[in-house]
mmCIF file of C-alpha atoms in Angstrom:
data_model
loop_
_atom_site.group_PDB
_atom_site.id
_atom_site.type_symbol
_atom_site.label_atom_id
_atom_site.label_comp_id
_atom_site.label_asym_id
_atom_site.label_seq_id
_atom_site.Cartn_x
_atom_site.Cartn_y
_atom_site.Cartn_z
ATOM 1 C CA MET C 1 -11.241 6.076 22.860
ATOM 2 C CA VAL C 2 -11.770 3.513 20.128
ATOM 3 C CA VAL C 3 -9.928 3.677 17.006
ATOM 4 C CA GLY C 4 -10.609 1.614 13.914
ATOM 5 C CA ILE C 5 -7.675 1.557 11.034
ATOM 6 C CA ASP C 6 -8.155 -0.424 7.605
ATOM 7 C CA GLU C 7 -7.232 0.406 4.470
ATOM 8 C CA ALA C 8 -8.719 1.599 0.238
ATOM 9 C CA GLY C 9 -6.286 0.144 -2.681
ATOM 10 C CA ARG C 10 -4.917 -3.453 -2.027
ATOM 11 C CA GLY C 11 -5.343 -5.324 -4.356
ATOM 12 C CA PRO C 12 -5.373 -2.673 -8.106
ATOM 13 C CA VAL C 13 -2.389 -2.629 -10.091
ATOM 14 C CA LEU C 14 -2.848 0.902 -10.243
ATOM 15 C CA GLY C 15 -2.192 3.408 -7.848
ATOM 16 C CA PRO C 16 -1.037 2.867 -3.438
ATOM 17 C CA MET C 17 -2.660 1.816 -1.100
ATOM 18 C CA VAL C 18 -4.269 4.291 2.202
ATOM 19 C CA VAL C 19 -4.503 3.443 5.124
ATOM 20 C CA ALA C 20 -6.498 5.136 7.040
ATOM 21 C CA ALA C 21 -6.581 5.482 11.170
ATOM 22 C CA VAL C 22 -9.912 7.264 12.976
ATOM 23 C CA GLN C 23 -10.086 7.902 17.480
ATOM 24 C CA VAL C 24 -13.514 8.005 18.185
ATOM 25 C CA GLU C 25 -14.455 8.270 22.252
ATOM 26 C CA GLU C 26 -16.459 5.142 23.780
ATOM 27 C CA LYS C 27 -19.754 7.044 24.520
ATOM 28 C CA GLN C 28 -20.024 9.083 21.050
ATOM 29 C CA LEU C 29 -19.821 4.809 19.564
ATOM 30 C CA PRO C 30 -23.863 4.596 19.435
ATOM 31 C CA MET C 31 -23.505 8.504 16.585
ATOM 32 C CA ILE C 32 -21.755 6.013 15.032
ATOM 33 C CA GLU C 33 -23.007 1.750 14.763
ATOM 34 C CA ASP C 34 -24.376 2.219 11.596
ATOM 35 C CA VAL C 35 -21.753 2.791 9.582
ATOM 36 C CA LYS C 36 -21.150 0.110 7.026
ATOM 37 C CA GLU C 37 -17.948 -1.043 5.279
ATOM 38 C CA SER C 38 -17.133 1.289 2.417
ATOM 39 C CA LYS C 39 -16.985 -1.820 -0.186
ATOM 40 C CA GLN C 40 -21.048 -1.737 0.931
ATOM 41 C CA LEU C 41 -21.462 2.230 -0.537
ATOM 42 C CA PRO C 42 -21.297 4.261 -3.880
ATOM 43 C CA PRO C 43 -18.786 7.609 -3.806
ATOM 44 C CA ALA C 44 -21.060 9.628 -3.588
ATOM 45 C CA VAL C 45 -23.132 7.186 -0.237
ATOM 46 C CA ARG C 46 -18.549 7.121 1.135
ATOM 47 C CA TRP C 47 -18.308 11.323 1.048
ATOM 48 C CA ARG C 48 -21.250 11.757 2.095
ATOM 49 C CA VAL C 49 -21.389 9.131 5.304
ATOM 50 C CA LEU C 50 -17.813 10.038 6.157
ATOM 51 C CA ALA C 51 -19.186 14.061 6.289
ATOM 52 C CA GLU C 52 -21.791 13.419 8.778
ATOM 53 C CA LYS C 53 -19.847 11.481 10.602
ATOM 54 C CA TRP C 54 -16.871 13.117 11.682
ATOM 55 C CA GLN C 55 -17.917 15.037 14.040
ATOM 56 C CA TYR C 56 -17.045 12.421 15.749
ATOM 57 C CA VAL C 57 -14.643 11.201 15.559
ATOM 58 C CA ASN C 58 -11.603 13.373 17.839
ATOM 59 C CA ARG C 59 -8.457 12.020 16.200
ATOM 60 C CA ALA C 60 -7.466 9.909 12.208
ATOM 61 C CA ALA C 61 -4.571 9.442 10.287
ATOM 62 C CA LEU C 62 -3.463 8.614 6.796
ATOM 63 C CA ALA C 63 -0.762 6.574 5.986
ATOM 64 C CA ILE C 64 0.110 6.465 1.783
ATOM 65 C CA ILE C 65 1.402 3.468 0.206
ATOM 66 C CA TYR C 66 2.517 4.124 -2.890
ATOM 67 C CA PRO C 67 3.288 1.482 -5.721
ATOM 68 C CA SER C 68 6.972 1.075 -4.865
ATOM 69 C CA SER C 69 6.866 0.770 -0.964
ATOM 70 C CA ILE C 70 4.702 -2.214 -2.377
ATOM 71 C CA ASP C 71 6.401 -4.167 -4.923
ATOM 72 C CA ALA C 72 9.221 -4.349 -2.564
ATOM 73 C CA TYR C 73 6.960 -6.135 0.142
ATOM 74 C CA THR C 74 5.349 -7.670 -2.971
ATOM 75 C CA ARG C 75 8.745 -8.696 -4.918
ATOM 76 C CA LYS C 76 9.396 -11.177 -0.898
ATOM 77 C CA LYS C 77 5.882 -11.969 -0.457
ATOM 78 C CA GLN C 78 5.432 -9.614 1.781
ATOM 79 C CA LEU C 79 2.129 -6.910 1.612
ATOM 80 C CA ASN C 80 0.597 -8.251 5.371
ATOM 81 C CA HIS C 81 3.797 -7.853 6.267
ATOM 82 C CA LEU C 82 4.288 -4.065 5.359
ATOM 83 C CA GLU C 83 0.013 -3.398 5.600
ATOM 84 C CA TYR C 84 0.675 -4.935 9.239
ATOM 85 C CA LYS C 85 3.886 -2.021 9.269
ATOM 86 C CA VAL C 86 2.127 -0.111 8.565
ATOM 87 C CA PHE C 87 -1.387 -0.330 10.720
ATOM 88 C CA CYS C 88 1.263 -0.687 14.225
ATOM 89 C CA LEU C 89 2.871 2.818 13.251
ATOM 90 C CA LEU C 90 -1.088 4.791 13.140
ATOM 91 C CA ALA C 91 -2.119 2.085 15.798
ATOM 92 C CA ASN C 92 0.587 3.899 18.434
ATOM 93 C CA MET C 93 -0.253 6.708 17.080
ATOM 94 C CA PHE C 94 -2.755 6.338 19.752
ATOM 95 C CA ALA C 95 -2.251 5.240 23.612
ATOM 96 C CA ASP C 96 -6.011 3.624 22.666
ATOM 97 C CA LYS C 97 -7.754 0.473 22.054
ATOM 98 C CA VAL C 98 -7.236 -0.195 18.459
ATOM 99 C CA ILE C 99 -9.182 -2.470 16.425
ATOM 100 C CA ALA C 100 -8.303 -3.099 12.728
ATOM 101 C CA ASP C 101 -8.902 -4.934 10.011
ATOM 102 C CA PHE C 102 -6.942 -7.479 8.759
ATOM 103 C CA PRO C 103 -6.179 -10.380 6.130
ATOM 104 C CA GLU C 104 -5.104 -11.867 8.734
ATOM 105 C CA ASN C 105 -6.714 -13.035 12.372
ATOM 106 C CA LEU C 106 -3.342 -11.908 13.794
ATOM 107 C CA GLY C 107 -6.601 -11.188 17.298
ATOM 108 C CA GLN C 108 -4.702 -8.960 20.625
ATOM 109 C CA GLN C 109 -1.500 -7.784 19.983
ATOM 110 C CA GLY C 110 -0.998 -5.031 22.901
ATOM 111 C CA HIS C 111 -3.499 -3.162 22.769
ATOM 112 C CA ILE C 112 -4.197 -3.706 19.213
ATOM 113 C CA LEU C 113 -7.206 -5.986 17.405
ATOM 114 C CA PHE C 114 -6.079 -8.261 14.342
ATOM 115 C CA GLU C 115 -9.323 -9.106 12.794
ATOM 116 C CA GLN C 116 -10.230 -10.537 9.548
ATOM 117 C CA GLY C 117 -13.808 -8.509 8.381
ATOM 118 C CA ALA C 118 -13.538 -6.093 11.278
ATOM 119 C CA ASP C 119 -14.645 -3.499 9.091
ATOM 120 C CA ALA C 120 -18.120 -5.542 8.565
ATOM 121 C CA LYS C 121 -18.416 -5.512 12.395
ATOM 122 C CA TYR C 122 -16.905 -1.936 14.451
ATOM 123 C CA PRO C 123 -18.516 0.539 13.260
ATOM 124 C CA VAL C 124 -15.141 2.736 14.070
ATOM 125 C CA VAL C 125 -12.964 0.493 11.564
ATOM 126 C CA ALA C 126 -15.840 0.948 8.689
ATOM 127 C CA LEU C 127 -14.863 4.612 9.173
ATOM 128 C CA ALA C 128 -11.905 4.021 8.864
ATOM 129 C CA SER C 129 -12.690 2.247 5.974
ATOM 130 C CA ILE C 130 -14.954 5.168 3.846
ATOM 131 C CA LEU C 131 -11.439 7.848 4.812
ATOM 132 C CA ALA C 132 -9.094 5.635 3.553
ATOM 133 C CA LYS C 133 -11.688 4.880 -0.068
ATOM 134 C CA VAL C 134 -12.431 8.443 -0.323
ATOM 135 C CA VAL C 135 -8.800 9.340 -0.252
ATOM 136 C CA ARG C 136 -7.957 6.314 -2.939
ATOM 137 C CA ASP C 137 -10.754 7.388 -4.875
ATOM 138 C CA TYR C 138 -9.753 11.152 -4.172
ATOM 139 C CA LEU C 139 -5.579 10.315 -5.731
ATOM 140 C CA ILE C 140 -6.890 8.296 -8.250
ATOM 141 C CA HIS C 141 -8.639 11.326 -9.662
ATOM 142 C CA LEU C 142 -6.019 13.016 -9.594
ATOM 143 C CA TYR C 143 -3.344 10.753 -11.856
ATOM 144 C CA HIS C 144 -6.127 10.491 -13.821
ATOM 145 C CA TYR C 145 -5.515 14.608 -14.242
ATOM 146 C CA ALA C 146 -1.951 13.031 -14.677
ATOM 147 C CA TYR C 147 -2.172 10.294 -16.559
ATOM 148 C CA GLY C 148 -5.169 10.045 -18.672
ATOM 149 C CA ASP C 149 -8.540 8.088 -17.696
ATOM 150 C CA PHE C 150 -7.538 4.856 -16.556
ATOM 151 C CA GLY C 151 -10.439 3.856 -14.766
ATOM 152 C CA SER C 152 -10.153 1.877 -11.087
ATOM 153 C CA GLY C 153 -6.553 0.305 -10.792
ATOM 154 C CA TYR C 154 -8.116 -3.152 -10.940
ATOM 155 C CA PRO C 155 -6.908 -5.647 -13.215
ATOM 156 C CA THR C 156 -10.370 -6.873 -13.968
ATOM 157 C CA ASP C 157 -11.596 -3.096 -15.398
ATOM 158 C CA PRO C 158 -10.780 -3.269 -19.272
ATOM 159 C CA LYS C 159 -10.068 1.018 -19.162
ATOM 160 C CA THR C 160 -6.895 -0.320 -16.450
ATOM 161 C CA ARG C 161 -6.177 -3.295 -18.670
ATOM 162 C CA GLN C 162 -6.120 -1.442 -22.043
ATOM 163 C CA PHE C 163 -4.239 1.741 -20.186
ATOM 164 C CA LEU C 164 -1.734 -0.653 -19.206
ATOM 165 C CA ASP C 165 -1.497 -2.089 -22.661
ATOM 166 C CA GLN C 166 -0.627 1.137 -24.400
ATOM 167 C CA LEU C 167 1.802 2.520 -21.801
ATOM 168 C CA LEU C 168 3.704 -0.253 -19.594
ATOM 169 C CA ASP C 169 6.991 0.414 -21.912
ATOM 170 C CA LEU C 170 6.741 3.929 -19.964
ATOM 171 C CA ASP C 171 7.521 3.261 -16.393
ATOM 172 C CA LEU C 172 5.250 4.829 -14.742
ATOM 173 C CA PRO C 173 5.160 5.001 -11.289
ATOM 174 C CA ILE C 174 1.611 4.503 -10.973
ATOM 175 C CA ILE C 175 2.142 0.704 -11.999
ATOM 176 C CA ARG C 176 2.192 -1.952 -9.220
ATOM 177 C CA LYS C 177 5.082 -4.159 -11.357
ATOM 178 C CA SER C 178 5.067 -6.468 -9.176
ATOM 179 C CA TRP C 179 1.197 -7.565 -10.076
ATOM 180 C CA LYS C 180 0.426 -10.827 -12.141
ATOM 181 C CA THR C 181 -1.013 -8.125 -14.884
ATOM 182 C CA VAL C 182 1.645 -6.184 -15.293
ATOM 183 C CA LYS C 183 3.899 -9.392 -15.903
ATOM 184 C CA ARG C 184 1.764 -10.918 -17.937
ATOM 185 C CA LEU C 185 1.175 -7.939 -20.385
ATOM 186 C CA LYS C 186 5.386 -7.609 -19.767
ATOM 187 C CA LYS C 187 5.250 -11.090 -21.649
ATOM 188 C CA SER C 188 2.832 -10.451 -24.171
ATOM 189 C CA LYS C 189 5.002 -7.480 -25.235
ATOM 190 C CA ARG C 190 8.368 -9.966 -25.229
ATOM 191 C CA LEU C 191 7.015 -12.272 -27.203
ATOM 192 C CA GLU C 192 5.302 -9.939 -29.862
ATOM 193 C CA ASP C 193 8.812 -8.115 -30.280
ATOM 194 C CA PHE C 194 10.455 -10.911 -31.038
ATOM 195 C CA LEU C 195 7.588 -11.884 -32.969
#
């Protein structure tokens, strides 16, 4: 068995980060060798690929990291450490060879290979990437029902910036308060209030 681990939603200013692990039998790996990392696929294609390839997944596991946890580690400049802990938590659910797409090349640590860009190199990690992205997209869709359409949640998205500008004072739990975008907006609002 081989396990791939990847995350979705590390960079957005809104919403959680989702980490996914998928386990595939080694003899089934050729059946998923055409899987591409989630960033290369539009949402509808991600759903289709996941549905088609799910039959080859022996087991899967998810971890959802909410903005409050992300903020706590970001303030200490330890977001990579949080991600590492969650990756290890998921990896230790499996006694298999694990390949994790990680922001740093940490190499082999026990039964886990931490490799930057692993989602582009190993289809099992690409499949984990797709699962993480599909789950995060679904959660964002649910958040749209609760909070209104704020776009993708990424700082460069005009809808996201407008949402933050209008609702920043409400201290919503989906906002990553430690992000520079939020800090800049708060500073700007304080200046406007002062003037």
